[in-house]
Coordinates of C-alpha atoms in Angstrom, one line a residue:
Chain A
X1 CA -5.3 11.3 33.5
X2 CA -6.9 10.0 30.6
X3 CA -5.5 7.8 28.2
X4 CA -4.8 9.4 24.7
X5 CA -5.4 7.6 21.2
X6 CA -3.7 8.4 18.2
X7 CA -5.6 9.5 14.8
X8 CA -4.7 10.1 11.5
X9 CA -6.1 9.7 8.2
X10 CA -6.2 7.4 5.0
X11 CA -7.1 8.1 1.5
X12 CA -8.7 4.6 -0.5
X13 CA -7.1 4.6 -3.7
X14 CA -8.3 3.1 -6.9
X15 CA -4.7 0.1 -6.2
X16 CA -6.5 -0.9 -2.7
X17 CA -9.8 -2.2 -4.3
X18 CA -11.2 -4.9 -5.8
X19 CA -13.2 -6.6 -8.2
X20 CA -16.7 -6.6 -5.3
X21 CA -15.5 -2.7 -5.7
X22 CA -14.8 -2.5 -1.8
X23 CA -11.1 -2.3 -0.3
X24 CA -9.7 -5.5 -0.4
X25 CA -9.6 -7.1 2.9
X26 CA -5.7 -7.5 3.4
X27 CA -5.8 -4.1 2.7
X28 CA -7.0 -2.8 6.3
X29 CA -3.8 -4.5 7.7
X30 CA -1.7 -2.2 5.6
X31 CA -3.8 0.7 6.5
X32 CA -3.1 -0.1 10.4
X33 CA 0.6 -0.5 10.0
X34 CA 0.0 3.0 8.5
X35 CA -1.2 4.1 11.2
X36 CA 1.7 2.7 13.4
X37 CA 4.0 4.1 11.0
X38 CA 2.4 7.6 11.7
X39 CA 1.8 7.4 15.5
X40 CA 5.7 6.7 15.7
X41 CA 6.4 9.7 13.3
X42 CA 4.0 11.8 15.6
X43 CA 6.2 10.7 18.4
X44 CA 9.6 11.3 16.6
X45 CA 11.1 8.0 15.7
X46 CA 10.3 5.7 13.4
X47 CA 11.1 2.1 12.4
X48 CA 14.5 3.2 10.9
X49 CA 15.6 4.2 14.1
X50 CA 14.5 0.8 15.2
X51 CA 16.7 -0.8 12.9
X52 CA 20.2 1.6 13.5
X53 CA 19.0 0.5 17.3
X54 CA 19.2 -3.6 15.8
X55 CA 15.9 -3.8 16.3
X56 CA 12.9 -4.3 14.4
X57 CA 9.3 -5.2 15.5
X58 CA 7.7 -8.2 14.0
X59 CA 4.3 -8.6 14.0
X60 CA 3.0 -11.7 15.8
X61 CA -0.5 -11.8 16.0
X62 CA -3.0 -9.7 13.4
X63 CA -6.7 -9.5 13.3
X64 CA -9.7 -7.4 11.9
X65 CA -13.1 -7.9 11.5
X66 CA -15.0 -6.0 9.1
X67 CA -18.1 -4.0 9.4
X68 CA -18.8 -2.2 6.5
X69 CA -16.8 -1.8 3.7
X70 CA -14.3 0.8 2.6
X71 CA -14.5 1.6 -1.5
X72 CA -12.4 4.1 -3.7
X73 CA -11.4 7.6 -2.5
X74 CA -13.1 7.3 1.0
X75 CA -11.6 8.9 3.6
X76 CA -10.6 6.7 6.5
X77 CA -9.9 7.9 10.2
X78 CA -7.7 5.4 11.5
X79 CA -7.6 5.8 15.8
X80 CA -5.1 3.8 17.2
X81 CA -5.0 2.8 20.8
X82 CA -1.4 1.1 22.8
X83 CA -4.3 -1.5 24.2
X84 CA -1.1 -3.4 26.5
X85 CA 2.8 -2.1 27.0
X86 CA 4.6 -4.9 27.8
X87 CA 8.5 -4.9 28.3
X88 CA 9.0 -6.4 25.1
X89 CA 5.8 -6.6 23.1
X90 CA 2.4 -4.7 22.3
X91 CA -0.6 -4.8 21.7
X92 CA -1.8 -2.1 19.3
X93 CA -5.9 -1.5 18.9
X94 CA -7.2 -0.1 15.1
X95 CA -10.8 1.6 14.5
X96 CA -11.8 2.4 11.3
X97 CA -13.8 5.1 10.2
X98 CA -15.3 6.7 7.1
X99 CA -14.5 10.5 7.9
X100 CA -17.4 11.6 5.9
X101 CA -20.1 9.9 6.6
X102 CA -18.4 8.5 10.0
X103 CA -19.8 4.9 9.6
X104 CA -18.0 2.7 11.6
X105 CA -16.1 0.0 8.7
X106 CA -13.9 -2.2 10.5
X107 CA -11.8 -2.8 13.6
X108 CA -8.5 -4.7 14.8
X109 CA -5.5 -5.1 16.6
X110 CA -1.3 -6.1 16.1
X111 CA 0.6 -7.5 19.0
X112 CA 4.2 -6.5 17.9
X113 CA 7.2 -7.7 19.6
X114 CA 10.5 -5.8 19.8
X115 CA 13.3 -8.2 18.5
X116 CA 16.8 -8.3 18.0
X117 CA 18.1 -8.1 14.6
X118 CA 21.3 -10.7 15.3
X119 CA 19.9 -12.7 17.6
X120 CA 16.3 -12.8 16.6
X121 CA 15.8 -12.9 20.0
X122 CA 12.7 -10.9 22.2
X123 CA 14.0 -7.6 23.3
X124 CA 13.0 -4.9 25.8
X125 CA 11.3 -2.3 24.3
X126 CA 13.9 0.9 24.5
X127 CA 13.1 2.9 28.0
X128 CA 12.7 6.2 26.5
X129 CA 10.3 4.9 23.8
X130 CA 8.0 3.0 26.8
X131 CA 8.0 6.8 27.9
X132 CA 6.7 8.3 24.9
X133 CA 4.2 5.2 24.5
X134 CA 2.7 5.4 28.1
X135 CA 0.1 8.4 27.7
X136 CA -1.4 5.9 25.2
X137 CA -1.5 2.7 27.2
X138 CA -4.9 1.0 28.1
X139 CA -2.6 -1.3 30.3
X140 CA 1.2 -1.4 31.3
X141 CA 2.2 -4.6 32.2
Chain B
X1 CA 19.7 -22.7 -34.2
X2 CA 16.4 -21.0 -33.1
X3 CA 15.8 -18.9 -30.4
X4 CA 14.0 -20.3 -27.7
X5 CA 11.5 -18.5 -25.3
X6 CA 10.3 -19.4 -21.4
X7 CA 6.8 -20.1 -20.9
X8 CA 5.4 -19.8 -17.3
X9 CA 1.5 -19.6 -16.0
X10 CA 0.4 -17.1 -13.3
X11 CA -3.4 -17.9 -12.1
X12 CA -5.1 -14.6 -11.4
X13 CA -6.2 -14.3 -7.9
X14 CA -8.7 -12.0 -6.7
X15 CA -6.1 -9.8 -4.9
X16 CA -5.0 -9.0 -8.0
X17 CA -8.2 -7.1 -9.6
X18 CA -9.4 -3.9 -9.2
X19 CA -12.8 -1.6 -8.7
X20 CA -12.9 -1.9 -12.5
X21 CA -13.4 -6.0 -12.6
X22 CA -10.1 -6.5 -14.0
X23 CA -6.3 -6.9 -13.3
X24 CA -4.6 -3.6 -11.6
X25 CA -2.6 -2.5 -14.5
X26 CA 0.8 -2.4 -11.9
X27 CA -0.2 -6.2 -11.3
X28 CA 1.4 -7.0 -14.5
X29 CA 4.6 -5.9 -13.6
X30 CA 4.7 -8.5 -11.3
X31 CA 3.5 -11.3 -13.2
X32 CA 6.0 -10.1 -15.3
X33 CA 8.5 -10.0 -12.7
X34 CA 7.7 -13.7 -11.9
X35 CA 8.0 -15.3 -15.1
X36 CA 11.8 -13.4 -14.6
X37 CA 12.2 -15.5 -11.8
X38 CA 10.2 -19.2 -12.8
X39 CA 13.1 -18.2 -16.0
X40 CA 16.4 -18.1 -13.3
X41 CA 14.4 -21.0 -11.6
X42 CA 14.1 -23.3 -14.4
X43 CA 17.9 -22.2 -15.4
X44 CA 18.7 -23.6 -11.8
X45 CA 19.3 -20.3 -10.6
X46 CA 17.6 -17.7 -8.6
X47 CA 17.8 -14.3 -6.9
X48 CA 19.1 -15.6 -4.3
X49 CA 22.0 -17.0 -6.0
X50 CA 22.5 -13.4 -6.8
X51 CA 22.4 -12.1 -3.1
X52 CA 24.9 -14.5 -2.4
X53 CA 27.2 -13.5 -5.2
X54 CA 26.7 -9.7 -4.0
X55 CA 25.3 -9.0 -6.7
X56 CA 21.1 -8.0 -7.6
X57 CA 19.5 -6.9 -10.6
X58 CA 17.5 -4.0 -10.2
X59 CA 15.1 -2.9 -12.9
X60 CA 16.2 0.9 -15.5
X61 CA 13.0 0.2 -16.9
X62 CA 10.1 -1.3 -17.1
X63 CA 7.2 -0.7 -20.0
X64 CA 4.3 -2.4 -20.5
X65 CA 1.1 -1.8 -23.2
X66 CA -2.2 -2.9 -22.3
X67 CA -4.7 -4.7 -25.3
X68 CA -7.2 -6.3 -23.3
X69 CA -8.2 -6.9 -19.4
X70 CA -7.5 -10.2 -17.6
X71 CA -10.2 -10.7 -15.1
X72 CA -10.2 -13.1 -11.8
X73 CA -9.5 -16.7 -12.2
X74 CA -7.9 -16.3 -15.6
X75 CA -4.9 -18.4 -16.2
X76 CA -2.6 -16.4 -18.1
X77 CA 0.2 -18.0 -20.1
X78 CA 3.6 -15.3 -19.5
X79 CA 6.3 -15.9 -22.0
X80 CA 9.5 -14.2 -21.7
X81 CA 12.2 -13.7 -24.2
X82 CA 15.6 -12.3 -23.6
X83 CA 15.3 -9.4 -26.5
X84 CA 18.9 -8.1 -25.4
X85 CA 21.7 -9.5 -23.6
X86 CA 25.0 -7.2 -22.8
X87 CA 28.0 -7.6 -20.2
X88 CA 26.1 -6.1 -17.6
X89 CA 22.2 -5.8 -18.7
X90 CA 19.8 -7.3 -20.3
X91 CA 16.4 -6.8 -21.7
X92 CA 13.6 -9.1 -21.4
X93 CA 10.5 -9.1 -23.3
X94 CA 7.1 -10.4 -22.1
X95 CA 3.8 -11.4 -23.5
X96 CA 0.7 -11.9 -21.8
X97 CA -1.8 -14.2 -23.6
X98 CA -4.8 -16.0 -21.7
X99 CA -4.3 -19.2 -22.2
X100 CA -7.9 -20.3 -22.5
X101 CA -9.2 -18.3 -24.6
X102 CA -5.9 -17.6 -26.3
X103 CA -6.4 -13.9 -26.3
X104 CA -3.5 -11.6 -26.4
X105 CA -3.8 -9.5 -23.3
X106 CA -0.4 -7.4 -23.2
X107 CA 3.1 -7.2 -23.8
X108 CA 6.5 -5.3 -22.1
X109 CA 9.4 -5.2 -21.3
X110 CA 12.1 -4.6 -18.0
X111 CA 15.7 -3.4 -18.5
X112 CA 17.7 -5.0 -15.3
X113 CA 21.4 -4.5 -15.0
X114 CA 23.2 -6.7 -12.6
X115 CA 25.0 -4.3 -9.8
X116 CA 27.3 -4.5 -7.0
X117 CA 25.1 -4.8 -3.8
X118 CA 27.9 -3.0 -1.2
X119 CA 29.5 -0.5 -4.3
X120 CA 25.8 0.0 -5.7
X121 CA 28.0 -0.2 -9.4
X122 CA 26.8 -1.9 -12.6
X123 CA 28.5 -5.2 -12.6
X124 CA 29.2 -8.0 -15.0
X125 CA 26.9 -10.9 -15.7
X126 CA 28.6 -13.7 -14.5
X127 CA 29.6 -15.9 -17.4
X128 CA 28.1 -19.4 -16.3
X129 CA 24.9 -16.8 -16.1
X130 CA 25.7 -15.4 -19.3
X131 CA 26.3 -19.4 -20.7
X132 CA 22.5 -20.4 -19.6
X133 CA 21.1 -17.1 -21.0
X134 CA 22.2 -16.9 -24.8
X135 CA 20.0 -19.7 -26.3
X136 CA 17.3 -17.6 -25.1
X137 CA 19.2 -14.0 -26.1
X138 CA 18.1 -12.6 -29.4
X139 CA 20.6 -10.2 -29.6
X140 CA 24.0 -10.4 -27.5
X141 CA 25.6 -7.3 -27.8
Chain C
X1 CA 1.0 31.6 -20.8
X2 CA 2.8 29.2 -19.1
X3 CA 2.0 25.4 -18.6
X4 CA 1.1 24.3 -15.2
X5 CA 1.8 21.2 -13.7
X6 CA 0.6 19.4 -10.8
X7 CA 2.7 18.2 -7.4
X8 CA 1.3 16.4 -4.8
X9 CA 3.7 13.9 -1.8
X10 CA 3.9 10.2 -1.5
X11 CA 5.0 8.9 1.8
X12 CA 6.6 5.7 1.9
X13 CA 5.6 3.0 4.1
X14 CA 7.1 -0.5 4.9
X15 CA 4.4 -2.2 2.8
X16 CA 5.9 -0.3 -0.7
X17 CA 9.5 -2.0 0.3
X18 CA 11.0 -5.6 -0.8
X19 CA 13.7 -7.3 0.4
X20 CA 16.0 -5.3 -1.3
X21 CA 15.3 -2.7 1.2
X22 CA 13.8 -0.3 -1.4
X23 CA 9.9 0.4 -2.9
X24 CA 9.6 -2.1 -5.1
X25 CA 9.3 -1.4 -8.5
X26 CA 5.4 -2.0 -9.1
X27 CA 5.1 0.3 -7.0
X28 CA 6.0 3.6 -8.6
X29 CA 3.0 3.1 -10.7
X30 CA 0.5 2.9 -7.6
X31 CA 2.1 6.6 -7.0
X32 CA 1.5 7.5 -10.4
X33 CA -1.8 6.5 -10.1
X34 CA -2.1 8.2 -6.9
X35 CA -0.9 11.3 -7.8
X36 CA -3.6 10.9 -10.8
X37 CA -6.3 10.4 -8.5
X38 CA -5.0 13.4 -6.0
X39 CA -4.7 15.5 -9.6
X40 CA -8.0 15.1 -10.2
X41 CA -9.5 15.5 -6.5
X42 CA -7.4 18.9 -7.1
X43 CA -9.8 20.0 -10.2
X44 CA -12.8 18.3 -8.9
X45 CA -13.5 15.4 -9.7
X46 CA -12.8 12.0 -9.4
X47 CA -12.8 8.6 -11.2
X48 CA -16.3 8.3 -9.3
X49 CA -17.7 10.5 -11.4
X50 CA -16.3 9.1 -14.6
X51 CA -18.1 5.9 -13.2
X52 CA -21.4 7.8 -13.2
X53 CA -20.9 8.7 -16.7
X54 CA -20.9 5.6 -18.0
X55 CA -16.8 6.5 -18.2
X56 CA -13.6 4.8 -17.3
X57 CA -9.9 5.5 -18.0
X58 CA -7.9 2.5 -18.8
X59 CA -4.4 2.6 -19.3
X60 CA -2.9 1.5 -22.6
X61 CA 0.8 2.2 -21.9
X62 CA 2.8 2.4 -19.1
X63 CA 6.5 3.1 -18.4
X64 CA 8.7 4.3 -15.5
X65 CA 12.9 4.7 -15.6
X66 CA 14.0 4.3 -12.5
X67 CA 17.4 6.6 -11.5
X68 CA 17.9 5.6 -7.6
X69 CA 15.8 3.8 -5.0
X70 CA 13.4 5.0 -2.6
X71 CA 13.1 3.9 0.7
X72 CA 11.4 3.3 3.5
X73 CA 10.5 6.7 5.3
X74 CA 11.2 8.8 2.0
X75 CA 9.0 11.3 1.2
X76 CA 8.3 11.7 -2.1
X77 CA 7.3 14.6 -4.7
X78 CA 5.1 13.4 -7.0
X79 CA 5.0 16.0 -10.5
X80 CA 2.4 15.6 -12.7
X81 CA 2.1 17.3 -16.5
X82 CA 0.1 16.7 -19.5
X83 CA 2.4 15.8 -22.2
X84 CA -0.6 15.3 -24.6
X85 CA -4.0 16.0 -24.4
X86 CA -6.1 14.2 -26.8
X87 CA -9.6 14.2 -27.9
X88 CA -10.5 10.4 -26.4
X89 CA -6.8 9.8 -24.8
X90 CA -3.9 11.6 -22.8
X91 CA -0.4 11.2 -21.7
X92 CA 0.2 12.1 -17.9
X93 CA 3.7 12.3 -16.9
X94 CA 5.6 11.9 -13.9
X95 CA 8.9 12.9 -12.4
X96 CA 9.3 11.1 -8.7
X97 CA 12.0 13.1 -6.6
X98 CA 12.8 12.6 -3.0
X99 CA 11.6 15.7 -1.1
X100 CA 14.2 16.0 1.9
X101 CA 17.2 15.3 -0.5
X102 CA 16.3 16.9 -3.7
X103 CA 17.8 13.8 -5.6
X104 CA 16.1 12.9 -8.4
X105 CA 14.1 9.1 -8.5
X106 CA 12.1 8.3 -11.6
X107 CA 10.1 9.4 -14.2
X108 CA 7.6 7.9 -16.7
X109 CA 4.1 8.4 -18.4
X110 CA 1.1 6.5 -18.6
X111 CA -1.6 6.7 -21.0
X112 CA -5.1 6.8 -20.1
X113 CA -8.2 6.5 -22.7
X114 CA -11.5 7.7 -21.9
X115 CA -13.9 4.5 -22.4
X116 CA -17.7 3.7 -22.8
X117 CA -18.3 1.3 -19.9
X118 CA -20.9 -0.1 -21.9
X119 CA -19.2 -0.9 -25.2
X120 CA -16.0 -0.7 -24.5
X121 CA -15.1 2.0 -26.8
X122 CA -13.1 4.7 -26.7
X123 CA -15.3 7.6 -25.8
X124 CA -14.6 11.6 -26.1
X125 CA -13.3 13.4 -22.9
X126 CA -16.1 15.1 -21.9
X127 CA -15.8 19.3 -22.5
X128 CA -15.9 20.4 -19.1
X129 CA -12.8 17.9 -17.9
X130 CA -11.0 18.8 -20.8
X131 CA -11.3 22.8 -20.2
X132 CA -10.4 21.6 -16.6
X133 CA -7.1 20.0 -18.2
X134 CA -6.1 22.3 -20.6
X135 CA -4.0 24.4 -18.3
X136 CA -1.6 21.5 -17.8
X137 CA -1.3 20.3 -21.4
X138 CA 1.5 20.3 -23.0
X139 CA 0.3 19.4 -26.6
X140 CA -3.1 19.6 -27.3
X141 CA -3.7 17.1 -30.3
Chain D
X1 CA -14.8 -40.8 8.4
X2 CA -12.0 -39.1 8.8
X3 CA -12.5 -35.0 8.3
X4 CA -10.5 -33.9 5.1
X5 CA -8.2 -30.7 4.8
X6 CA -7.4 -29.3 1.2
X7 CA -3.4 -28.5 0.2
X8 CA -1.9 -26.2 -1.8
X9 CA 1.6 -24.7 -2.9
X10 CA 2.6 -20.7 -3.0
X11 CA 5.9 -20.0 -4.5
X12 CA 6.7 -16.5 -2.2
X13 CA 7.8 -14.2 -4.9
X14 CA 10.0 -11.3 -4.6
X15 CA 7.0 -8.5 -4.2
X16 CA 6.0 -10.5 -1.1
X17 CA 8.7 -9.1 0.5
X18 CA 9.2 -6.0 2.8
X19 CA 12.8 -4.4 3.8
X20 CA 13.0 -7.0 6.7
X21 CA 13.4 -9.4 3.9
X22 CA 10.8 -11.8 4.8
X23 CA 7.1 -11.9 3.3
X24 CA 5.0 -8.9 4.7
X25 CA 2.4 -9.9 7.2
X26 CA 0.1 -8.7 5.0
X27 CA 0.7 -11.3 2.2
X28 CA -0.6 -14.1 4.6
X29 CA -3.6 -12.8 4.3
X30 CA -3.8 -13.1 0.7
X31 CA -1.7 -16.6 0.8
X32 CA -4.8 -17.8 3.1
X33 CA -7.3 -16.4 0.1
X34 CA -5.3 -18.0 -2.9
X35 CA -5.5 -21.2 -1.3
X36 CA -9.5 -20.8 -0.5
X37 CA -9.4 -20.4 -4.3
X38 CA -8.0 -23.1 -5.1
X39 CA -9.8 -25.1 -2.5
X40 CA -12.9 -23.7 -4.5
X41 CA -11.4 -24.9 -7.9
X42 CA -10.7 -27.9 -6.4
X43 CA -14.4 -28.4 -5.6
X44 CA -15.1 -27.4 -9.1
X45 CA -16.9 -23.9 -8.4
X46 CA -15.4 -20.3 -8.1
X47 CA -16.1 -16.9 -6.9
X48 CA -17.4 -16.5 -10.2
X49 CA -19.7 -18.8 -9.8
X50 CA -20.9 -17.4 -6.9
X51 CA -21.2 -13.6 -8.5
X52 CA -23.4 -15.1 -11.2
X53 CA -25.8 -16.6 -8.8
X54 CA -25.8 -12.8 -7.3
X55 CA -23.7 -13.7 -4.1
X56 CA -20.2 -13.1 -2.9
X57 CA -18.3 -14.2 0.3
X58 CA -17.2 -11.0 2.1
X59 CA -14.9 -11.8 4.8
X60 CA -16.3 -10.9 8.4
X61 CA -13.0 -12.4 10.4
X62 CA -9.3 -12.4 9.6
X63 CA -6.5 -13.2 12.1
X64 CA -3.2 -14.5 11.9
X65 CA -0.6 -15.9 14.5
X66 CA 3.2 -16.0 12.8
X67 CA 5.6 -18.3 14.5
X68 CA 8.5 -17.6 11.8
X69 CA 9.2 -15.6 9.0
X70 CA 8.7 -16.9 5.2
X71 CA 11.3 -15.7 3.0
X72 CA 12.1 -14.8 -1.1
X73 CA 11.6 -18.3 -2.8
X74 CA 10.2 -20.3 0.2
X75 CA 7.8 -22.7 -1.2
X76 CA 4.8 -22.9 1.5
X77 CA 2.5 -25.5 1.7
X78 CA -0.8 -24.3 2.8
X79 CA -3.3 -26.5 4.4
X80 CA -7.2 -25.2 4.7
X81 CA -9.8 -27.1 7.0
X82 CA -13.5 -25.7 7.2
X83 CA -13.4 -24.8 10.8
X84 CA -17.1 -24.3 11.3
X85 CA -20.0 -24.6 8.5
X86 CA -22.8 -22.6 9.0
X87 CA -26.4 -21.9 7.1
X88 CA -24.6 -18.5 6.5
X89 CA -21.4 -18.3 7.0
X90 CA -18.4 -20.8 7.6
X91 CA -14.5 -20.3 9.1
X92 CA -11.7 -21.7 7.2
X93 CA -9.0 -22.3 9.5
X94 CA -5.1 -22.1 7.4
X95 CA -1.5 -23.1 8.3
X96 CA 1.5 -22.5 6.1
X97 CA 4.8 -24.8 6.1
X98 CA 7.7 -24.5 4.6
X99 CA 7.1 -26.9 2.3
X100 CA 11.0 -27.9 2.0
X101 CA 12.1 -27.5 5.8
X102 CA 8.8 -28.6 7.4
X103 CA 8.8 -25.6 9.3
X104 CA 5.4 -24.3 10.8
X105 CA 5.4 -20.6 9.9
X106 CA 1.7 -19.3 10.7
X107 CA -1.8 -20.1 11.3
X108 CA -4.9 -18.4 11.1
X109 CA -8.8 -18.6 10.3
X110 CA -11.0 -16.2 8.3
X111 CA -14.9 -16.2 8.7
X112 CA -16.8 -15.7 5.2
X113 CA -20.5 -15.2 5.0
X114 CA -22.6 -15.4 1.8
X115 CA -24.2 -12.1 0.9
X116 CA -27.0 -11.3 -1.4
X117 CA -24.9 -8.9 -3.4
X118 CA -28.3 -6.6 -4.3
X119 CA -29.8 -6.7 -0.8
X120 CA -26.4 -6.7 1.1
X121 CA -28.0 -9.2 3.2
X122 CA -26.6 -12.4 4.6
X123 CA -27.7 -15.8 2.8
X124 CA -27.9 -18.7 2.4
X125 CA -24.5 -20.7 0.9
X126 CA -26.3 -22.7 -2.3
X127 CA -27.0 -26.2 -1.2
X128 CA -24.7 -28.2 -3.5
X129 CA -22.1 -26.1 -2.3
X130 CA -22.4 -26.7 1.6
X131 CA -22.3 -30.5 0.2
X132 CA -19.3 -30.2 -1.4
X133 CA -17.9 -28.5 1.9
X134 CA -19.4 -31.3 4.4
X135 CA -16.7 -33.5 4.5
X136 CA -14.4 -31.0 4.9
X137 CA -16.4 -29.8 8.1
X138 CA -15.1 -30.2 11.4
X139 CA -17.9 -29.0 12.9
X140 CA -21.5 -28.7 11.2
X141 CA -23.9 -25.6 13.0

């Protein structure tokens, strides 16, 4: 079975540049969690029902590195990969692409970690959302 | 007995700008926004005092009219005036002048009525609020 | 004939919030400005194309009145009109409603001048954008 | 002699937040850039400098590790060290502190390369600048 990646898309607007003219670079962050926002969407929940569930997902570690850049109204393919399902954390993968001319700009990864919102403790990730996140995982550990 | 006015300096940062070279024009609503809170700050107070009263101060309205652009690594000089000041709102005015070249860049203003965080009402002003507000208040209504 | 206007959606992410647990105020002018750029994608141009006319569109006003709070998730109709279509300027305006509830968000207006890149001026909206606008406008002054 | 790191002090304002009530991850990013600013300023130059000699500093690299959250009025110390100085390119490494709990929030490192903003191509940083750097340099390549 192969494993599946998630895609959707993102529109630069005029707010995510700069003064070089080029998406700021804290910018690509934003678009990734996007992305996350949309894969869970795709898979019907969303960070809301995290938090009704008293639990949110804190990002722990965040990196990109930058290819090429992005500049006003190009249209980005985000694909977003589960790169490792862990009981209580993940590791989400980002590729950025300009749809149009499909130049590769810039790639990345969060490791997000379900946590408790009382405690502020680690938590498992919910069982039936591991479910829906397997076809996607690179690695379950 | 004059009416005094808060000074504050915001230092433009390169996250701030835009394709065009200069400031986002939303960016000033948050400079603006600051100089609210270096205001509660310097009247020993802040949002958080607020929170912990139940209480915030969401923003009715917010204008503001552009004259010139600030650019990156300006240092602009916000001052703030309280233009209204009622039981449970006020209105507070803002210029934005670059301090080194003394150029008048923009002025505004924000509406924010203090409100009842659990009823989501309009609330009073606490008085000892109220008290550090009205040197600065040129109308009280 | 009647005057068209122009609706386009807005979907929330976590990024737009503050820790109030609603989009931050600033905010609701990146959608305005969105909904500008989506507006004119929707007649065929863009503010690329300004560029390579020497053009830009600065704004010289902007105001928003905010009714109740979006949040995170919320997907939001964006309306667009004309409410004056000048020779060299024009005043867009916007009405932000929450598209699963119905309920009524914000409104406000921006205006936007047509400027020489070069000097700085105010410059004429060229014809064929402003037989492209007509439609929506309101006034024509 | 001892290798020297540069300090700074951001105020976390209210539209650094997101609905979890802490600064969004994001925002480090640009915290970690405001400081490279000021480290700049400090040395007396500026990326304005830089434009006017025809170069800029795109960023290549960006991660960040976050060990707690910052929240609404945190004042965070931010300490920069020049990880690596190259011909080209250099790494700034960052870590933020709550300046008033002496809490260790985050780390993280961005690489920068100079760019020959005609020719896109990498260059070489001017030589009075990487002498201004050297005795921040932990490592020299």
């Amino acid at each position: 079975m192969s494993i599946r990646s998630f895609k959707t898309l993102v529109r630069v607007v005029w707010a995510d540049t700069d003064a070089a003219g080029v998406v700021h670079f804290s910018n690509f962050f934003r678009f990734f969690e996007r992305a996350e926002e949309e894969f869970y969407r795709s898979l019907g929940f969303s960070f809301t029902d995290f938090r009704n569930r008293g639990l949110w997902f804190p990002r722990v570690d965040a990196f990109c590195q930058y290819k090429k850049p992005a500049r006003f109204n190009d249209l980005l393919e985000m694909e977003l990969t589960v790169e490792e399902l862990k009981e209580k954390s993940m590791k989400l993968g980002f590729k950025v692409t300009n749809k149009e001319t499909a130049d590769f700009l810039a790639s990345g990864y969060m490791v997000v970690v379900a946590a408790d919102r009382q405690m502020g403790r680690a938590a498992k990730i919910p069982a039936e959302i591991v479910e829906k996140l397997k076809p996607f995982a690179k690695q379950i550990l």
